[in-house]
Short mmCIF file of C-alpha atoms in Angstrom, two decimals:
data_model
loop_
_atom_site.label_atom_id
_atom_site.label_comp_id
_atom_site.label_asym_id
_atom_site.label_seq_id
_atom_site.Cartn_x
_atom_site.Cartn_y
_atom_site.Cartn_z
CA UNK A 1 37.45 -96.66 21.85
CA UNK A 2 40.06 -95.00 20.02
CA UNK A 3 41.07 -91.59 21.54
CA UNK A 4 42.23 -89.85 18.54
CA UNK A 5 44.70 -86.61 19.31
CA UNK A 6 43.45 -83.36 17.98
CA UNK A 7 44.70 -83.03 14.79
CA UNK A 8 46.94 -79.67 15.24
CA UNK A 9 46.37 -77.00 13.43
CA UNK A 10 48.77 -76.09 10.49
CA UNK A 11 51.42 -73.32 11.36
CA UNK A 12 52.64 -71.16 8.87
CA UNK A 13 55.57 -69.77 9.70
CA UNK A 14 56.46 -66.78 8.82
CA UNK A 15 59.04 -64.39 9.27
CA UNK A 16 59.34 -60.69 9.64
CA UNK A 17 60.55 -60.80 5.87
CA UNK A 18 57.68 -62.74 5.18
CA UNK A 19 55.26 -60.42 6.77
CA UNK A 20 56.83 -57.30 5.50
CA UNK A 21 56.51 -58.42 2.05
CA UNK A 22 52.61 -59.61 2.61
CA UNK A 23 51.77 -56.13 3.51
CA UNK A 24 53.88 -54.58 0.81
CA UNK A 25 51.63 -56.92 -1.84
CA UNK A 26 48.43 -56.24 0.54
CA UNK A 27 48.84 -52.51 0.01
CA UNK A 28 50.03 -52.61 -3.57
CA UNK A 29 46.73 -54.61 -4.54
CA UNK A 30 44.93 -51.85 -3.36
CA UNK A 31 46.39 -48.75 -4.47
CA UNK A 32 45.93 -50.79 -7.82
CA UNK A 33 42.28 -50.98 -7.61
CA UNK A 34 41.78 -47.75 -6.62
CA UNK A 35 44.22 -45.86 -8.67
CA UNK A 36 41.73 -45.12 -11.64
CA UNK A 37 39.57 -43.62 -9.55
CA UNK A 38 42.28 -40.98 -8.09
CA UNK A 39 43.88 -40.48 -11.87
CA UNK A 40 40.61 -39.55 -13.03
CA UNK A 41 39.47 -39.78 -16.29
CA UNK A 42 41.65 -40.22 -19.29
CA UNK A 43 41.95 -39.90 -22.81
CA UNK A 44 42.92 -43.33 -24.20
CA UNK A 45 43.27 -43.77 -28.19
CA UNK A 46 39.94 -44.14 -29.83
CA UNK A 47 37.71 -42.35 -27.17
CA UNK A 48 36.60 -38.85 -28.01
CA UNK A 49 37.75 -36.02 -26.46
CA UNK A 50 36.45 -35.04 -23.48
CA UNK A 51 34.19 -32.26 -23.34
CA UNK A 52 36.10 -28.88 -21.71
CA UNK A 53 34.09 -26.75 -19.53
CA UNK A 54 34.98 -23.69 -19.97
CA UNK A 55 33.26 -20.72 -21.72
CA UNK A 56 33.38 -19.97 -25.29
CA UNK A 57 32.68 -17.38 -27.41
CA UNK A 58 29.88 -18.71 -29.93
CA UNK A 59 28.62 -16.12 -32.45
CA UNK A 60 25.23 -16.43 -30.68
CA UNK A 61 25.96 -14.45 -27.38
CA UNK A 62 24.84 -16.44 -24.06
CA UNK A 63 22.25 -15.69 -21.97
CA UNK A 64 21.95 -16.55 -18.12
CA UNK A 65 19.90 -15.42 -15.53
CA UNK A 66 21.75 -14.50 -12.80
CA UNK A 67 20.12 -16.27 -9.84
CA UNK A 68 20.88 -19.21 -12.22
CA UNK A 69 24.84 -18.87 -11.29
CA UNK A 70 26.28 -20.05 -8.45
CA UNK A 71 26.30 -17.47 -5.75
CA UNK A 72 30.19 -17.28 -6.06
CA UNK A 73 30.23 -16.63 -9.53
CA UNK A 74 26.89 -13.67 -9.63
CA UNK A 75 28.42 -10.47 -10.76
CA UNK A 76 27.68 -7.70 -8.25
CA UNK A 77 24.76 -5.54 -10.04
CA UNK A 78 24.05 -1.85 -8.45
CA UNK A 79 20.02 -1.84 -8.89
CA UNK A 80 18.57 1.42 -9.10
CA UNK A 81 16.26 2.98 -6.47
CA UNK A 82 12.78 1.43 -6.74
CA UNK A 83 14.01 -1.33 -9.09
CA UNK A 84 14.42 -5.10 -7.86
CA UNK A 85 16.12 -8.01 -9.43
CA UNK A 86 13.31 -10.47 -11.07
CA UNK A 87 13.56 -13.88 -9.93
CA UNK A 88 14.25 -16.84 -13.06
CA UNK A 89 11.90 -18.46 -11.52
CA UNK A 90 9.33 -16.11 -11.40
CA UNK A 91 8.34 -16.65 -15.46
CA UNK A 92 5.60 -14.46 -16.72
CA UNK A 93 4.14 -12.29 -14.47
CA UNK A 94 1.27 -13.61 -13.16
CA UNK A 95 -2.84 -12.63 -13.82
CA UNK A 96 -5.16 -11.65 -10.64
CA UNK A 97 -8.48 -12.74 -10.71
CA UNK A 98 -10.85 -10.06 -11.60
CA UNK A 99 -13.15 -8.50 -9.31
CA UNK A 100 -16.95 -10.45 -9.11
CA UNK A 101 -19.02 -8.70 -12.09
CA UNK A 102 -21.88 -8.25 -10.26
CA UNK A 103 -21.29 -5.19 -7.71
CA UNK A 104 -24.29 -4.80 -5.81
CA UNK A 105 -25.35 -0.98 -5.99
CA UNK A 106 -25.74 0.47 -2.15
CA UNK A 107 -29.07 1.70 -1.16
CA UNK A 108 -30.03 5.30 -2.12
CA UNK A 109 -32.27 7.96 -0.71
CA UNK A 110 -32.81 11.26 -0.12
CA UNK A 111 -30.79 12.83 2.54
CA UNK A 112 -32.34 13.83 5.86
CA UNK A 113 -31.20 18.27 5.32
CA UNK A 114 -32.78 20.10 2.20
CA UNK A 115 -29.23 21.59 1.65
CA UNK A 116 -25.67 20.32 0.66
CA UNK A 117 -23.77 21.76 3.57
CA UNK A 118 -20.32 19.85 3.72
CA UNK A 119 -18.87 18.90 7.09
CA UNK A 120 -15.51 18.21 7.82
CA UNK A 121 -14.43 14.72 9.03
CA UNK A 122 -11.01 13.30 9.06
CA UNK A 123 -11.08 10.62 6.08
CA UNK B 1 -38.40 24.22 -8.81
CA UNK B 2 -36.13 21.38 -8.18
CA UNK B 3 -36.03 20.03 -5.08
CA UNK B 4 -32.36 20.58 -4.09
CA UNK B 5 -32.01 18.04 -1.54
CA UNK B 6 -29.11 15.55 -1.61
CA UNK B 7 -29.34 12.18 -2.69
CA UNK B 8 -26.99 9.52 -0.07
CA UNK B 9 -25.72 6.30 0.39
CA UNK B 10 -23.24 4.08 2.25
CA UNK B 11 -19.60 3.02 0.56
CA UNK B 12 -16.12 2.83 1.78
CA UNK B 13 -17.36 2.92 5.65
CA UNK B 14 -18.87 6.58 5.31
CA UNK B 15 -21.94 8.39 3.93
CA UNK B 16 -21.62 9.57 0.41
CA UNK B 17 -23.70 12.54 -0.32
CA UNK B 18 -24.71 13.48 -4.20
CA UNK B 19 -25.99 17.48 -4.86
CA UNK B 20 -27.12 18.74 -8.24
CA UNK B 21 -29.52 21.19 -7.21
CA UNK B 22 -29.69 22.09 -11.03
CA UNK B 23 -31.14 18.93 -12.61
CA UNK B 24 -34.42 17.75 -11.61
CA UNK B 25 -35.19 14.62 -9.04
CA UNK B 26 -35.47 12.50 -12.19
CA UNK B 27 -31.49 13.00 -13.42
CA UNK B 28 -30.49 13.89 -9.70
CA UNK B 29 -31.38 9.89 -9.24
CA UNK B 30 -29.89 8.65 -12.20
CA UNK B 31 -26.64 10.32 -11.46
CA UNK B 32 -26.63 8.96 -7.76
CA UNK B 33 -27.01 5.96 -8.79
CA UNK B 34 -24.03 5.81 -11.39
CA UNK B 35 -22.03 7.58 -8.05
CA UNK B 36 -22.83 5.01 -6.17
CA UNK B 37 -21.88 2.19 -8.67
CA UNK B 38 -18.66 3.53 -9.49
CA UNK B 39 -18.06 4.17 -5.30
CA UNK B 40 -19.10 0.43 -4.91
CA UNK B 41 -16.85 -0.94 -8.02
CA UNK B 42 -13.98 0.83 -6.83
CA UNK B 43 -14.49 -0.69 -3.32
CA UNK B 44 -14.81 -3.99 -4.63
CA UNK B 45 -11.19 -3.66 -6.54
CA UNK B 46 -9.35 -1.41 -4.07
CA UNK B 47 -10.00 -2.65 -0.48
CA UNK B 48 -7.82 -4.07 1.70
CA UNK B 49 -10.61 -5.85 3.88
CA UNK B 50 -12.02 -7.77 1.21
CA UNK B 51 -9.97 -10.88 0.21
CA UNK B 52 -11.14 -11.29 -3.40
CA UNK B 53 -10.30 -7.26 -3.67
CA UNK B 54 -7.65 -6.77 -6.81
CA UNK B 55 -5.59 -5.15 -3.62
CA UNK B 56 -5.26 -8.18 -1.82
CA UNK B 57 -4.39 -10.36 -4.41
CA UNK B 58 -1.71 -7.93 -5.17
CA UNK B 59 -0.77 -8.04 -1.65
CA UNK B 60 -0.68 -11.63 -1.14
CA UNK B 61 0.79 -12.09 -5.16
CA UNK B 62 4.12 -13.58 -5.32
CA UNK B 63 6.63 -12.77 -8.34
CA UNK B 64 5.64 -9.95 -10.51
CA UNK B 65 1.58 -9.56 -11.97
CA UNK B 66 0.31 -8.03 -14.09
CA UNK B 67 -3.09 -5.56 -12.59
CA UNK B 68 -5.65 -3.64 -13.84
CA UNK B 69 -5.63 -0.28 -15.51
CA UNK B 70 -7.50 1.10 -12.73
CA UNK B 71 -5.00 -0.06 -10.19
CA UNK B 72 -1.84 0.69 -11.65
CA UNK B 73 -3.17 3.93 -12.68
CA UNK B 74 -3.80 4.38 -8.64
CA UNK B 75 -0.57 2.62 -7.67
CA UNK B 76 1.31 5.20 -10.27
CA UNK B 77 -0.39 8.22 -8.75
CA UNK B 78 0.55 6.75 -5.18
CA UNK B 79 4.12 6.85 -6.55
CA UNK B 80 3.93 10.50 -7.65
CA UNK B 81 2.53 11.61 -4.54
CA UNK B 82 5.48 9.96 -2.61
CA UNK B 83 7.97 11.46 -4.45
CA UNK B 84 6.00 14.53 -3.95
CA UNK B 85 6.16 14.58 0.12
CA UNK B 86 9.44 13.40 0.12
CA UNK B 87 8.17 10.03 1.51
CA UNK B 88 5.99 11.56 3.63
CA UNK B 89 3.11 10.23 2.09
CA UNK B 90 3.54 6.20 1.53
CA UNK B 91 0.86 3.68 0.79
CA UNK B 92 3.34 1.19 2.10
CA UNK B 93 2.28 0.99 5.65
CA UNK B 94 -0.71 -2.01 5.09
CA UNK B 95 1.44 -4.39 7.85
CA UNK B 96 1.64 -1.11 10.21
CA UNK B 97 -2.00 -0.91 10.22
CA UNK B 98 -2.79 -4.50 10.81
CA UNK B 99 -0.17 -4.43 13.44
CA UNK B 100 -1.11 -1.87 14.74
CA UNK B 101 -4.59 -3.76 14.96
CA UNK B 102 -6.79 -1.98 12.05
CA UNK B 103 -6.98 -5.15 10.31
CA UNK B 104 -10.74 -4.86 10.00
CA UNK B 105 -13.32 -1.74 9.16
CA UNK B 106 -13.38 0.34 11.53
CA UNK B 107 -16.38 0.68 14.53
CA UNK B 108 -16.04 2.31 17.63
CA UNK B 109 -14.65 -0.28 19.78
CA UNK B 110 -14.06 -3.27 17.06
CA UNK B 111 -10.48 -2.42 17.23
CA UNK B 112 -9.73 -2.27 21.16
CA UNK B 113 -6.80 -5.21 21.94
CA UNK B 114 -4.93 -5.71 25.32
CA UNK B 115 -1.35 -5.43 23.87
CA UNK B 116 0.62 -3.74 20.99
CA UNK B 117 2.93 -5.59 18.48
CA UNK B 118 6.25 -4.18 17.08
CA UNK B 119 6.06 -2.47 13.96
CA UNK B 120 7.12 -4.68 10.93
CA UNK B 121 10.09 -4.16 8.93
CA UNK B 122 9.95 -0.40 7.05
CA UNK B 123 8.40 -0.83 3.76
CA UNK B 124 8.03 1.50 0.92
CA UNK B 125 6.28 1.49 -2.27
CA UNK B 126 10.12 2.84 -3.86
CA UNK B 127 10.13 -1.16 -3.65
CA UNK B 128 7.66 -2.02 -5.59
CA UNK B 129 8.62 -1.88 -9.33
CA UNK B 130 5.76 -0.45 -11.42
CA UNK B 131 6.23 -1.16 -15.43
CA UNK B 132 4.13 1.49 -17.12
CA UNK B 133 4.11 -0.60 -20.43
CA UNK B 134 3.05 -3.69 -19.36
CA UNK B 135 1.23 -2.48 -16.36
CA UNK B 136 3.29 -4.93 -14.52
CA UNK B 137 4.07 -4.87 -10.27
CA UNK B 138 6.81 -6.43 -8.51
CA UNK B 139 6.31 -6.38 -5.16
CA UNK B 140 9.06 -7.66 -2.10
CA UNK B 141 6.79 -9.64 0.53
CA UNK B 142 7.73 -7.42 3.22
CA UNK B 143 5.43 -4.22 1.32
CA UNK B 144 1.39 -4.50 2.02
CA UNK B 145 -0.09 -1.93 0.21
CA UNK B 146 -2.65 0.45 1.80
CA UNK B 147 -4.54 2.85 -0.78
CA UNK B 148 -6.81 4.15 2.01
CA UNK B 149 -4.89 7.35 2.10
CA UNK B 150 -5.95 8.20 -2.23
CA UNK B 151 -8.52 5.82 -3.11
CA UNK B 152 -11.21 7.79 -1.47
CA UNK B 153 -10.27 11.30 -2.83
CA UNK B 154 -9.94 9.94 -5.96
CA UNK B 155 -12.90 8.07 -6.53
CA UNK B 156 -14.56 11.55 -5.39
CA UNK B 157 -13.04 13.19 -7.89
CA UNK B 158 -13.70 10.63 -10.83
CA UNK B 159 -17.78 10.84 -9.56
CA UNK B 160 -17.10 14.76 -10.05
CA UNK B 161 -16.96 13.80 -13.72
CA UNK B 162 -20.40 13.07 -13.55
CA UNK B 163 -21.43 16.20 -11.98
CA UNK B 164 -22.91 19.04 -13.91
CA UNK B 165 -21.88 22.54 -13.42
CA UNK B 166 -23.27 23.11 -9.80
CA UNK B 167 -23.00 20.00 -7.74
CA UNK B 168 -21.17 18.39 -5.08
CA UNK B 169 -19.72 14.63 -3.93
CA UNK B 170 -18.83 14.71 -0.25
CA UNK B 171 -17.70 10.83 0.64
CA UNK B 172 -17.63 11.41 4.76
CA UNK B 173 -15.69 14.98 4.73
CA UNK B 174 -13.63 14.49 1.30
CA UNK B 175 -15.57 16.37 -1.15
CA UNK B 176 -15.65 17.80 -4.39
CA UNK B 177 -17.21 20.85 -5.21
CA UNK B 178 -18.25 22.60 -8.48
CA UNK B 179 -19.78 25.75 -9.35
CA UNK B 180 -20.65 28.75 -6.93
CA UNK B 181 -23.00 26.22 -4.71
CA UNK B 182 -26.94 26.64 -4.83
CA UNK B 183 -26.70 29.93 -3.69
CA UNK B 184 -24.36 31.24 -5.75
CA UNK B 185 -21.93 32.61 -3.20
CA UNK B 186 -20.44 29.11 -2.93
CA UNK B 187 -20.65 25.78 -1.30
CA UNK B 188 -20.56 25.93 2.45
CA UNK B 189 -17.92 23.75 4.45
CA UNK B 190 -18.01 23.39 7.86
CA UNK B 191 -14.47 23.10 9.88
CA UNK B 192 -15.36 20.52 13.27
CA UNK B 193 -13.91 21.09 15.96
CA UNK B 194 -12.07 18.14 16.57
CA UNK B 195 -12.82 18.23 20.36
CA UNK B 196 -16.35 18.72 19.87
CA UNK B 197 -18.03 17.31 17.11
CA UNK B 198 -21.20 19.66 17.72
CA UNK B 199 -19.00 22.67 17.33
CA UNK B 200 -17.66 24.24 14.24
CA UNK B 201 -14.39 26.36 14.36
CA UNK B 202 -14.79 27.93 11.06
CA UNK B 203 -17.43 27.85 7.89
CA UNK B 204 -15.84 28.35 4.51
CA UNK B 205 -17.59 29.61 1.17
CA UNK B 206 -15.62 27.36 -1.59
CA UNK B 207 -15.75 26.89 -5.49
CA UNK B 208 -14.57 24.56 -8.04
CA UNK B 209 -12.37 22.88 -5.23
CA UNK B 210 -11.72 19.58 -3.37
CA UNK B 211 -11.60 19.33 0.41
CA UNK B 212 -10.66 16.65 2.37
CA UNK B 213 -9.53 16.58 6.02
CA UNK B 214 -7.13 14.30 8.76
CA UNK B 215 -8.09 14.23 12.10
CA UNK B 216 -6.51 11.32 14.87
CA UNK B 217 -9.94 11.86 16.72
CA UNK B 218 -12.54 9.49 14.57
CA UNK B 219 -11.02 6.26 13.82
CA UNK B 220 -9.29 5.82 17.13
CA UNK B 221 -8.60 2.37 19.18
CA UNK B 222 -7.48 1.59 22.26
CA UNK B 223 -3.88 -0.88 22.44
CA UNK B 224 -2.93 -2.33 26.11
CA UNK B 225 -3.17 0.86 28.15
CA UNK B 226 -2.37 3.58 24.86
CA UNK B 227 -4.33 4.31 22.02
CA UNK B 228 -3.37 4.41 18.30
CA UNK B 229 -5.11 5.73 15.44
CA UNK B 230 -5.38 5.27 11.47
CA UNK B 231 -2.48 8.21 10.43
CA UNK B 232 0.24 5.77 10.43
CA UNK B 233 3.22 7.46 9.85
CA UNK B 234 5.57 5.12 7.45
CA UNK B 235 8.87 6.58 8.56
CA UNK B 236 8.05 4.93 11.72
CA UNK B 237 4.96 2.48 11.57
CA UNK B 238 3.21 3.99 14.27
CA UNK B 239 0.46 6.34 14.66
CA UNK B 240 1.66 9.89 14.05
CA UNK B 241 2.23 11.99 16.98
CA UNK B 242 1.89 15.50 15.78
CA UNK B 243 1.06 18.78 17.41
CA UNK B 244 -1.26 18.93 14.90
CA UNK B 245 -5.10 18.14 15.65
CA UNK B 246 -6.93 18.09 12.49
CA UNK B 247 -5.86 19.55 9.06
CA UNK B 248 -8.00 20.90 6.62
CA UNK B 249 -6.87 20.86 2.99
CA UNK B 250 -8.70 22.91 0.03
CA UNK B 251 -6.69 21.76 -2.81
CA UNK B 252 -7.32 21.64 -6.79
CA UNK B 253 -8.56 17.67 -6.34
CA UNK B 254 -9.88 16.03 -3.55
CA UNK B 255 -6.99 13.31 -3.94
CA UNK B 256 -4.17 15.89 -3.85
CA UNK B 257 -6.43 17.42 -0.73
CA UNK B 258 -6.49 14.13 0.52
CA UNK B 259 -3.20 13.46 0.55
CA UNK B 260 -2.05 16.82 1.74
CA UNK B 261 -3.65 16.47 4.36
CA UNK B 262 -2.20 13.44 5.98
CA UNK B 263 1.05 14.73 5.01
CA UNK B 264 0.67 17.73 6.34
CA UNK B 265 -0.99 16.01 9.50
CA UNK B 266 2.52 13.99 10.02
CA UNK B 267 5.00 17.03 9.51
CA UNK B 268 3.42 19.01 12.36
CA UNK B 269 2.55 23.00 12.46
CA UNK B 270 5.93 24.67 11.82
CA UNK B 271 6.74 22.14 8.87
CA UNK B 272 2.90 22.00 7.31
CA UNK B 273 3.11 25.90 7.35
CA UNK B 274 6.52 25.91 5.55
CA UNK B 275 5.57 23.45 3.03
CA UNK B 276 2.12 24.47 2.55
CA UNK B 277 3.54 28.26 1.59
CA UNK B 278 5.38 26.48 -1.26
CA UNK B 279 2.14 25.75 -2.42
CA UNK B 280 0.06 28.66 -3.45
CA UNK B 281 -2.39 26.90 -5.19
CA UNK B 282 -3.44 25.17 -1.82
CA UNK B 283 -5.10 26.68 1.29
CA UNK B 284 -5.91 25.02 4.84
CA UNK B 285 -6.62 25.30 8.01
CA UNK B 286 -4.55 23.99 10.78
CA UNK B 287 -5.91 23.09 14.40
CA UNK B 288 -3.16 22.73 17.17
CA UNK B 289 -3.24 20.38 19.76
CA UNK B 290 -3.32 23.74 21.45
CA UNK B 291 -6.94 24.38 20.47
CA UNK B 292 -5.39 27.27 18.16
CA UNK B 293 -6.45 27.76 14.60
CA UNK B 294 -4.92 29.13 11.76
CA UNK B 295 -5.83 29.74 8.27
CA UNK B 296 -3.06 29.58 5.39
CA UNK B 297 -2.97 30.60 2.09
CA UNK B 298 -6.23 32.03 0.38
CA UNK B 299 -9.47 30.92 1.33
CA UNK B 300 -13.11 32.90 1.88
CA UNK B 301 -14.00 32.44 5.12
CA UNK B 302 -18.16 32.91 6.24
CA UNK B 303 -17.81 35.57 8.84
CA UNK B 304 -19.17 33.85 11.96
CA UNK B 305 -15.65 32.95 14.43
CA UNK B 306 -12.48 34.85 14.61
CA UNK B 307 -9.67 33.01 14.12
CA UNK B 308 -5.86 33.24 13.64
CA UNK B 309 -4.32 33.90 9.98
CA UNK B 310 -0.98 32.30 9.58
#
């Protein structure tokens, strides 16, 4: 039987040169991939502009409700006494149900002294 | 000769008594019977015990609704009267009664609990944001609404409609009264005696008025080893302490009577006497805690008792 020797493995060598300039290309390769992402987005030629967010003056004037806005952005509003703020998501106010049609009518008779004489009692 | 005896029935927890010793039994029973159908209608849409009352939708409503004509009218009127007492009177104390524990009709007894819970959070009906022209009500979810305090008075005083000119609408001690009685020297009303209700302190002749009176004594329940009482005061949600015992009010409506009375109930003697001297147009009789009685403003008193003129 044939011993064979294991086969050793293959050594790279490298030096600290070497191994400085593998990280360098390690770390370059990713700030490239990632770089778009940190730039953001940007106009190249042919695309359309991108949209600005910011306010404009239309000729229609705007109309927000306020609990709509972000709560940093709610202008303070002094509400009268006996006023409250409506909510945006209250929408119309709302209908009760009406009371049942058909009241029953208490029993009635003739009271027990011939005379109306009113006595006090605390209501 | 008609017979003048009263026609009666039972609405809003009391006995309603109907007088028109004028018209004969025929229209005396017709008219108690549209008395007692606008009583019952009004109790159907304005209590707080019922749960399919217009009330207690309103009371369990979120976001703004719109009501009924009837109950905005009230809740408007409720509004005037605040501004009126200076907050004194407020509707606003529905969660101060059912803490306190009237959170049913009252019995003798049906009320009694072993221990007392805080007072909510103050409410007032200056929260709630009444829109005359779409009869519209916003109301926070902290503010129950109690009309217990007007409702009564004022359905008195819309059955007085019906009346002719001599007749009477007494719903348990808030009356209405119209014409000089059926004796022509006016309708007799009987002052209680708080401490005794088999005593009278003082029997006045009145015309063309509305009485109503506040008393602690009648709708009374025990809490833990205290007691507490209907006459919630809403500056503090608790039952009014007052050196006041009962207060009589003889007033140009049974509502506004009704309401001065509590109010005056809640500001004690010295105040009730100052503020009801602003009002000439309103008389009353105060009873102390001292067992002292006073008379203010004008009023024709049936000789029987003296008593003290403020």
């Amino acid at each position: 039987m044939t011993e064979r020797a294991a086969k050793a493995r293959p050594r790279i060598e490298l030096g600290t040169r070497e191994l400085r300039a593998a990280l360098v290309a390690l770390l370059a390769g990713v700030y490239l991939a990632v770089w778009p992402q940190l730039r953001g987005p940007s106009a190249e030629a042919g695309d359309a502009p991108a949209a600005v967010a910011t306010s404009t003056v239309s000729a229609t004037p705007r109309t927000v409700w306020i609990d709509q806005l972000p709560p940093g952005e709610r202008p303070l509003v002094e509400v009268p006494a006996g006023w409250t703020l409506a909510s945006s998501s209250a929408g119309s106010p709302r209908e009760l149900a009406p009371p049942a049609t058909s009241i029953s009518r208490p029993r009635i008779a003739r009271a027990t002294r011939s005379h109306a004489r009113i006595r006090t009692r605390s209501s | 000769m008609n017979d003048a005896t009263p026609w009666t029935f039972r609405a809003m927890g009391t006995d309603v008594l109907v007088a028109a010793p004028t018209l004969d039994t025929h229209a005396q029973s017709l008219l108690a019977e549209q008395v007692a159908d606008l009583f019952a209608a009004n109790e159907l849409r304005f209590s707080r015990f019922r749960e399919d009352s217009e009330l207690s939708q309103l009371n369990r409503a979120r976001g703004p609704c719109h009501v009924s004509d009837a109950l905005f009218d009230v809740l408007w009127a409720a509004r005037a009267h605040l501004d009126a007492t200076d907050g004194v009177f407020d509707p606003a104390i529905g969660a101060a009664l059912v803490a306190l524990g009237y959170d049913a009709p009252f019995s003798p007894g049906a009320l009694d609990r072993s221990v007392s819970r805080l007072p909510p959070a103050r409410a007032s009906l200056r929260e709630v944001a009444l829109d005359p022209s779409t009869h519209t009500v916003s109301r926070p979810s902290h503010v129950q609404i109690d009309l217990g305090g007007i409702v009564k008075g004022r359905t008195v005083d819309e059955a007085a409609r019906l009346l002719p000119d001599v007749g009477a609408i007494d719903a348990g001690g808030d009356a209405r009264l119209r014409g000089a009685g059926p004796t022509g020297h006016g309708w007799l009303v009987d002052v209680e005696d708080p401490r005794d209700a088999d005593r009278t302190l003082v029997t006045l002749a009145v015309r063309d008025r509305g009485v109503a009176t506040s008393a602690p004594n009648r709708r009374r329940w025990r809490v833990g080893r205290g007691h507490a009482h209907h006459l919630v005061d809403p500056r503090t949600g608790r039952s009014a302490r007052s050196d006041l015992a009962q207060v009589t009010i003889v007033a140009d409506s049974t509502e506004r009577a009704d309401v001065l009375a509590k109010t005056m109930f809640l500001l004690g003697r010295d105040a009730a006497r100052a503020g009801l001297r602003q009002m000439p147009d309103v008389s009353a009789v105060l009873v102390g805690t001292d067992g002292r009685t006073e008379l203010v403003g004008s009023l024709d008193v049936v000789p029987e008792k003296g008593v003290a003129r403020a």
